[in-house]
mmCIF file of C-alpha atoms in Angstrom:
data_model
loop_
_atom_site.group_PDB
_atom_site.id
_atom_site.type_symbol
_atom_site.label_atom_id
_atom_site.label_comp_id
_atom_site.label_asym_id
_atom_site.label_seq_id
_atom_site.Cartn_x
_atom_site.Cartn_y
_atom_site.Cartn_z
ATOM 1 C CA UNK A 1 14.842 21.022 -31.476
ATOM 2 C CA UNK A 2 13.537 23.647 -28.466
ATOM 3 C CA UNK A 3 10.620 20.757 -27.698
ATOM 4 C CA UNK A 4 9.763 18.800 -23.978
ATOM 5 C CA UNK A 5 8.094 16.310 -22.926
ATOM 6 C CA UNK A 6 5.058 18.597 -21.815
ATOM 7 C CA UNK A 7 4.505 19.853 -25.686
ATOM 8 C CA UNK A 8 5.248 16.222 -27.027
ATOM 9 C CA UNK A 9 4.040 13.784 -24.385
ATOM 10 C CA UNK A 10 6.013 10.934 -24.372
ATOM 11 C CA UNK A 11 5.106 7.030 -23.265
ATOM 12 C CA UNK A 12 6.753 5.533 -20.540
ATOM 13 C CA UNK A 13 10.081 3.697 -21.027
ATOM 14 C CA UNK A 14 13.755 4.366 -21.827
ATOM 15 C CA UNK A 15 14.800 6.772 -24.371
ATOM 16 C CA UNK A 16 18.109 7.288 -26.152
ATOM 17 C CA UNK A 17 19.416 11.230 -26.200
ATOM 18 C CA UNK A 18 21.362 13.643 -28.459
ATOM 19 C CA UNK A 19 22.401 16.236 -27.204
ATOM 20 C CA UNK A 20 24.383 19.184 -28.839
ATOM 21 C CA UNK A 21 24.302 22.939 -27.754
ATOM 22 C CA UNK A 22 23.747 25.333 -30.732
ATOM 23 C CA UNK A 23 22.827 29.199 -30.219
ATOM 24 C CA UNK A 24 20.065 30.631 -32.645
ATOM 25 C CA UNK A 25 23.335 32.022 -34.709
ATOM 26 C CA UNK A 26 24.675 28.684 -35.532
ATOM 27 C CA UNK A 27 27.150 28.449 -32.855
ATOM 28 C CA UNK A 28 28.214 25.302 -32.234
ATOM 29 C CA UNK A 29 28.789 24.451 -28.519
ATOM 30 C CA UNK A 30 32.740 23.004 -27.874
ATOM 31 C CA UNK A 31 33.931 19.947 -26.399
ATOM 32 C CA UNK A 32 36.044 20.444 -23.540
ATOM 33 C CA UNK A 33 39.354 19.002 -23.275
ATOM 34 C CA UNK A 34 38.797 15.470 -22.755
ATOM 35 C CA UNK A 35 34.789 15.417 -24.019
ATOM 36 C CA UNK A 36 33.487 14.401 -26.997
ATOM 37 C CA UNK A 37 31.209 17.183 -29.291
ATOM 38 C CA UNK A 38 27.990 15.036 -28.474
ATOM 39 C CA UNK A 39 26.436 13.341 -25.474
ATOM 40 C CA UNK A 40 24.855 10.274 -24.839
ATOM 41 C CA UNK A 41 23.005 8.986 -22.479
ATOM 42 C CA UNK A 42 19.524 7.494 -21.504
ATOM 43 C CA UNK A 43 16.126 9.065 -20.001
ATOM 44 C CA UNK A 44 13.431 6.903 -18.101
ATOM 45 C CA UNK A 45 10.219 8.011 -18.044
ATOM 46 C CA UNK A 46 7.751 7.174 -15.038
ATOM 47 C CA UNK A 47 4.332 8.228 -14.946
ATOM 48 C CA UNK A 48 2.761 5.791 -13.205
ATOM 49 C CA UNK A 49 2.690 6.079 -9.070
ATOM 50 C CA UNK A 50 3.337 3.046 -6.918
ATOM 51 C CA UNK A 51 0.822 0.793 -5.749
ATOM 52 C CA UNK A 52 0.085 -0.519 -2.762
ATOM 53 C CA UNK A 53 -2.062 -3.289 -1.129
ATOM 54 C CA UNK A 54 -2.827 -3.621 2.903
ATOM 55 C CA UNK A 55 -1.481 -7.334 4.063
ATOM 56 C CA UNK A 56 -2.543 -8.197 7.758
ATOM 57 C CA UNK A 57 -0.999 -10.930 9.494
ATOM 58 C CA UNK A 58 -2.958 -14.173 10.863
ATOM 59 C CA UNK A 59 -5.675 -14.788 12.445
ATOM 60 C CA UNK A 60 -7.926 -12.902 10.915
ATOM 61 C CA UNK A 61 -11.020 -12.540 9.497
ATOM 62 C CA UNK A 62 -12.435 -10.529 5.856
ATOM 63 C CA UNK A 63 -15.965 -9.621 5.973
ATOM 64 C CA UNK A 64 -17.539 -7.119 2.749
ATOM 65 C CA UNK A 65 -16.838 -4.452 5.073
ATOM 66 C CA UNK A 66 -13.883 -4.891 7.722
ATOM 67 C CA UNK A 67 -10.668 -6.656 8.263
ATOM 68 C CA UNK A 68 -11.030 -8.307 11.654
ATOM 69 C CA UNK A 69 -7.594 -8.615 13.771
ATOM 70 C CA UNK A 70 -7.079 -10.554 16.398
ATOM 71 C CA UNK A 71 -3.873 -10.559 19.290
ATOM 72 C CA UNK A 72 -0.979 -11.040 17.428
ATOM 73 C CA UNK A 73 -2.401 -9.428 14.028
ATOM 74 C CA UNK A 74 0.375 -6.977 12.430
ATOM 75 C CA UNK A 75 -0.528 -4.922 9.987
ATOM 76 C CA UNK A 76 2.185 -4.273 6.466
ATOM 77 C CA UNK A 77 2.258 -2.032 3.741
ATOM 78 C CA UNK A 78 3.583 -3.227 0.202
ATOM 79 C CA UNK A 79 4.006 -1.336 -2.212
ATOM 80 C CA UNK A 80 5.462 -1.418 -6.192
ATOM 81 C CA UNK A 81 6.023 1.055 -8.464
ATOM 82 C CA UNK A 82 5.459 -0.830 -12.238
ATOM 83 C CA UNK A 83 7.992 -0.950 -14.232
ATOM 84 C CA UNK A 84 9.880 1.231 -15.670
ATOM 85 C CA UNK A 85 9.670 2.888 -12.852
ATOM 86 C CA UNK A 86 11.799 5.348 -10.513
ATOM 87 C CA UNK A 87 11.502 3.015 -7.736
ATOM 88 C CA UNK A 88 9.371 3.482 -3.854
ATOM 89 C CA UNK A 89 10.267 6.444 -2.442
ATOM 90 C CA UNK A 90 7.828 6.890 0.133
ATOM 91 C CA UNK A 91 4.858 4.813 1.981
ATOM 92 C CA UNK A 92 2.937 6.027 4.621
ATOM 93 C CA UNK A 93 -0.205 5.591 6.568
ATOM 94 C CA UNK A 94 -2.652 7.190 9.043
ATOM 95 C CA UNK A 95 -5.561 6.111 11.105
ATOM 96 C CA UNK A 96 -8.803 8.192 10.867
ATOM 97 C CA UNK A 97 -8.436 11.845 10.250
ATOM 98 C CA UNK A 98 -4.855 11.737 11.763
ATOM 99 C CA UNK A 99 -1.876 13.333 9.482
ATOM 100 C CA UNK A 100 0.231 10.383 7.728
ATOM 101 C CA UNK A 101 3.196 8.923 9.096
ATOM 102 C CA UNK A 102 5.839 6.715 7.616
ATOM 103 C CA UNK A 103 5.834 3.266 7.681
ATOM 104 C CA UNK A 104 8.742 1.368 8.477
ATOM 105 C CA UNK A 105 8.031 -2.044 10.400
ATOM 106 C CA UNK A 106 4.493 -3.905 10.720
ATOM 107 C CA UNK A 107 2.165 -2.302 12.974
ATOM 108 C CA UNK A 108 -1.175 -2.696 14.874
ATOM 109 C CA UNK A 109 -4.540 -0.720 15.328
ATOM 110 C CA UNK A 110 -3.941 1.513 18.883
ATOM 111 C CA UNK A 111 -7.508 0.044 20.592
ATOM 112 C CA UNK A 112 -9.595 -2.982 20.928
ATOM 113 C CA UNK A 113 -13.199 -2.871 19.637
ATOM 114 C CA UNK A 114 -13.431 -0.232 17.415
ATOM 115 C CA UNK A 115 -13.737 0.143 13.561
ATOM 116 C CA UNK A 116 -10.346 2.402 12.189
ATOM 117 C CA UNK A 117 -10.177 3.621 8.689
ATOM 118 C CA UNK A 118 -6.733 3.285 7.860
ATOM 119 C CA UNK A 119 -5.294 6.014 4.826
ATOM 120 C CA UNK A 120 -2.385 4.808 3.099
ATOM 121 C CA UNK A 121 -0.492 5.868 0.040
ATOM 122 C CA UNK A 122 2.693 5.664 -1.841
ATOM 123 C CA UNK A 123 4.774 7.735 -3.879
ATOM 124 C CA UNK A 124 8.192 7.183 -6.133
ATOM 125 C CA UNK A 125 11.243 8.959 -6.789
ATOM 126 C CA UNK A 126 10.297 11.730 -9.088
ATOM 127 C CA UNK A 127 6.936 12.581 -7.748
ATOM 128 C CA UNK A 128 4.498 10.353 -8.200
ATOM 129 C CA UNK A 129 2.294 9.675 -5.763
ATOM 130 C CA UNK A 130 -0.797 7.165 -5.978
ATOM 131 C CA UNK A 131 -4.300 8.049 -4.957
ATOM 132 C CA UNK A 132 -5.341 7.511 -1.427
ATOM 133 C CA UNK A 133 -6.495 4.145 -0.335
ATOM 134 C CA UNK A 134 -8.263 2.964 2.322
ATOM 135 C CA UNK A 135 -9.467 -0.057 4.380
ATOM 136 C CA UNK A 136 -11.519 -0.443 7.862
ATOM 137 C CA UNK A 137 -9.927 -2.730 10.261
ATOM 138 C CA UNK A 138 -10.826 -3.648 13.837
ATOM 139 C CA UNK A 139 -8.753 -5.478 16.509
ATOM 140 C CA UNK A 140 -11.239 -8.266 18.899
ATOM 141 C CA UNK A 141 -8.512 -9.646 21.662
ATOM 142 C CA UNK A 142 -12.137 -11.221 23.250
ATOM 143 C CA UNK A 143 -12.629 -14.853 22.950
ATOM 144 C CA UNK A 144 -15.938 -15.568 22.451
ATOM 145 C CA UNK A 145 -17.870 -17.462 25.358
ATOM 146 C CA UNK A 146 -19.511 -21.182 25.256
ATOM 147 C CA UNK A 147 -22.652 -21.976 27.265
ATOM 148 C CA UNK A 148 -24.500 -25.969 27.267
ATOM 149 C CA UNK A 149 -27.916 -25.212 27.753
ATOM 150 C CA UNK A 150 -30.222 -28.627 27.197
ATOM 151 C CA UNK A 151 -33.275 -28.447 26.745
ATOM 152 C CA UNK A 152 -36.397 -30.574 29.006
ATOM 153 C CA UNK A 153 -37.122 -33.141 29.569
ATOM 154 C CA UNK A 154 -33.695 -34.494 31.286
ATOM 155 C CA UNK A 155 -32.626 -36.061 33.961
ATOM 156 C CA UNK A 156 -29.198 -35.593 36.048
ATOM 157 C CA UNK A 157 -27.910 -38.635 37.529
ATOM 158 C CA UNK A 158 -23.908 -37.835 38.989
ATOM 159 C CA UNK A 159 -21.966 -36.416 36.323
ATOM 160 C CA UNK A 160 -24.275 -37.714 33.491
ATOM 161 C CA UNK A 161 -27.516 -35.858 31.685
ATOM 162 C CA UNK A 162 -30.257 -38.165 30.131
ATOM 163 C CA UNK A 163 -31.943 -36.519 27.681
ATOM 164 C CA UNK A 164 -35.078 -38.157 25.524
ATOM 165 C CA UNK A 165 -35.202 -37.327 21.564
ATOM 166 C CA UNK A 166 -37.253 -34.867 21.732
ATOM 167 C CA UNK A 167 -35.270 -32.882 24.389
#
């Protein structure tokens, strides 16, 4: 009837189609040899844009602000595009201010010690492309370092500390 989808907003899911050409005279469109007069077929709609959540590889450690890494920490993108949906079409990711980049295998932050903001965002097949997202992640390769310190009064004898109970 002359409408679309942008006049007459439809939900998402799969639709069943009519279609038949007619000119404002009347005119009837013609099957070609072979065709039938009508055509069927099916039409998805997809409005919704993927989604995608950060998953970092053990060890590590989730404080209320930052995702700490340690050596060996990778870094993976997942993403889903609800359904019906056209499917993942694109995810990509960028530290800092830095323009996006694909992402294609697991990956790690480039330096030790400092707090990255890592962008990341995924779009489907017909355009739709979730809003940024971002998480703060830091790599610490440093073990941490142990000190015995006791306390007086104590007494060394060969390998051995004596210590009283109030020491």
């Amino acid at each position: 009837d002359g409408t679309n989808l942008a006049e007459n907003p439809a939900f998402d899911g799969t639709y069943r189609y009519k279609v038949v050409a007619e000119d404002p005279a009347g005119n009837r469109s013609r099957p070609a040899e072979g065709e039938a007069q009508e055509g069927f077929g099916q039409i998805f709609i997809d409005r919704l844009a993927p989604q995608t959540k950060v998953v970092i590889s053990a060890p590590i450690y989730k404080d209320a602000n930052k995702n700490w890494m340690a050596n060996g920490s990778r870094i993976r993108l997942e993403s889903v595009d609800p359904t019906p949906g056209s499917g993942v079409a694109t995810v990509q990711y960028a530290f800092g201010d830095a323009a996006f980049i694909p992402f294609t295998e697991p990956f790690t932050v480039p330096m030790e010690n400092i707090d990255y903001t890592l962008r990341y965002q995924s779009g489907d097949a017909v355009g739709n492309r979730e809003k940024e997202q971002s998480a703060t992640v830091r790599l610490d390769k440093t073990a941490p370092k142990t000190e015995i310190s006791v306390g007086e009064p104590k007494v060394g004898v060969g390998d051995a500390t004596w210590i009283s109970p109030v020491t």
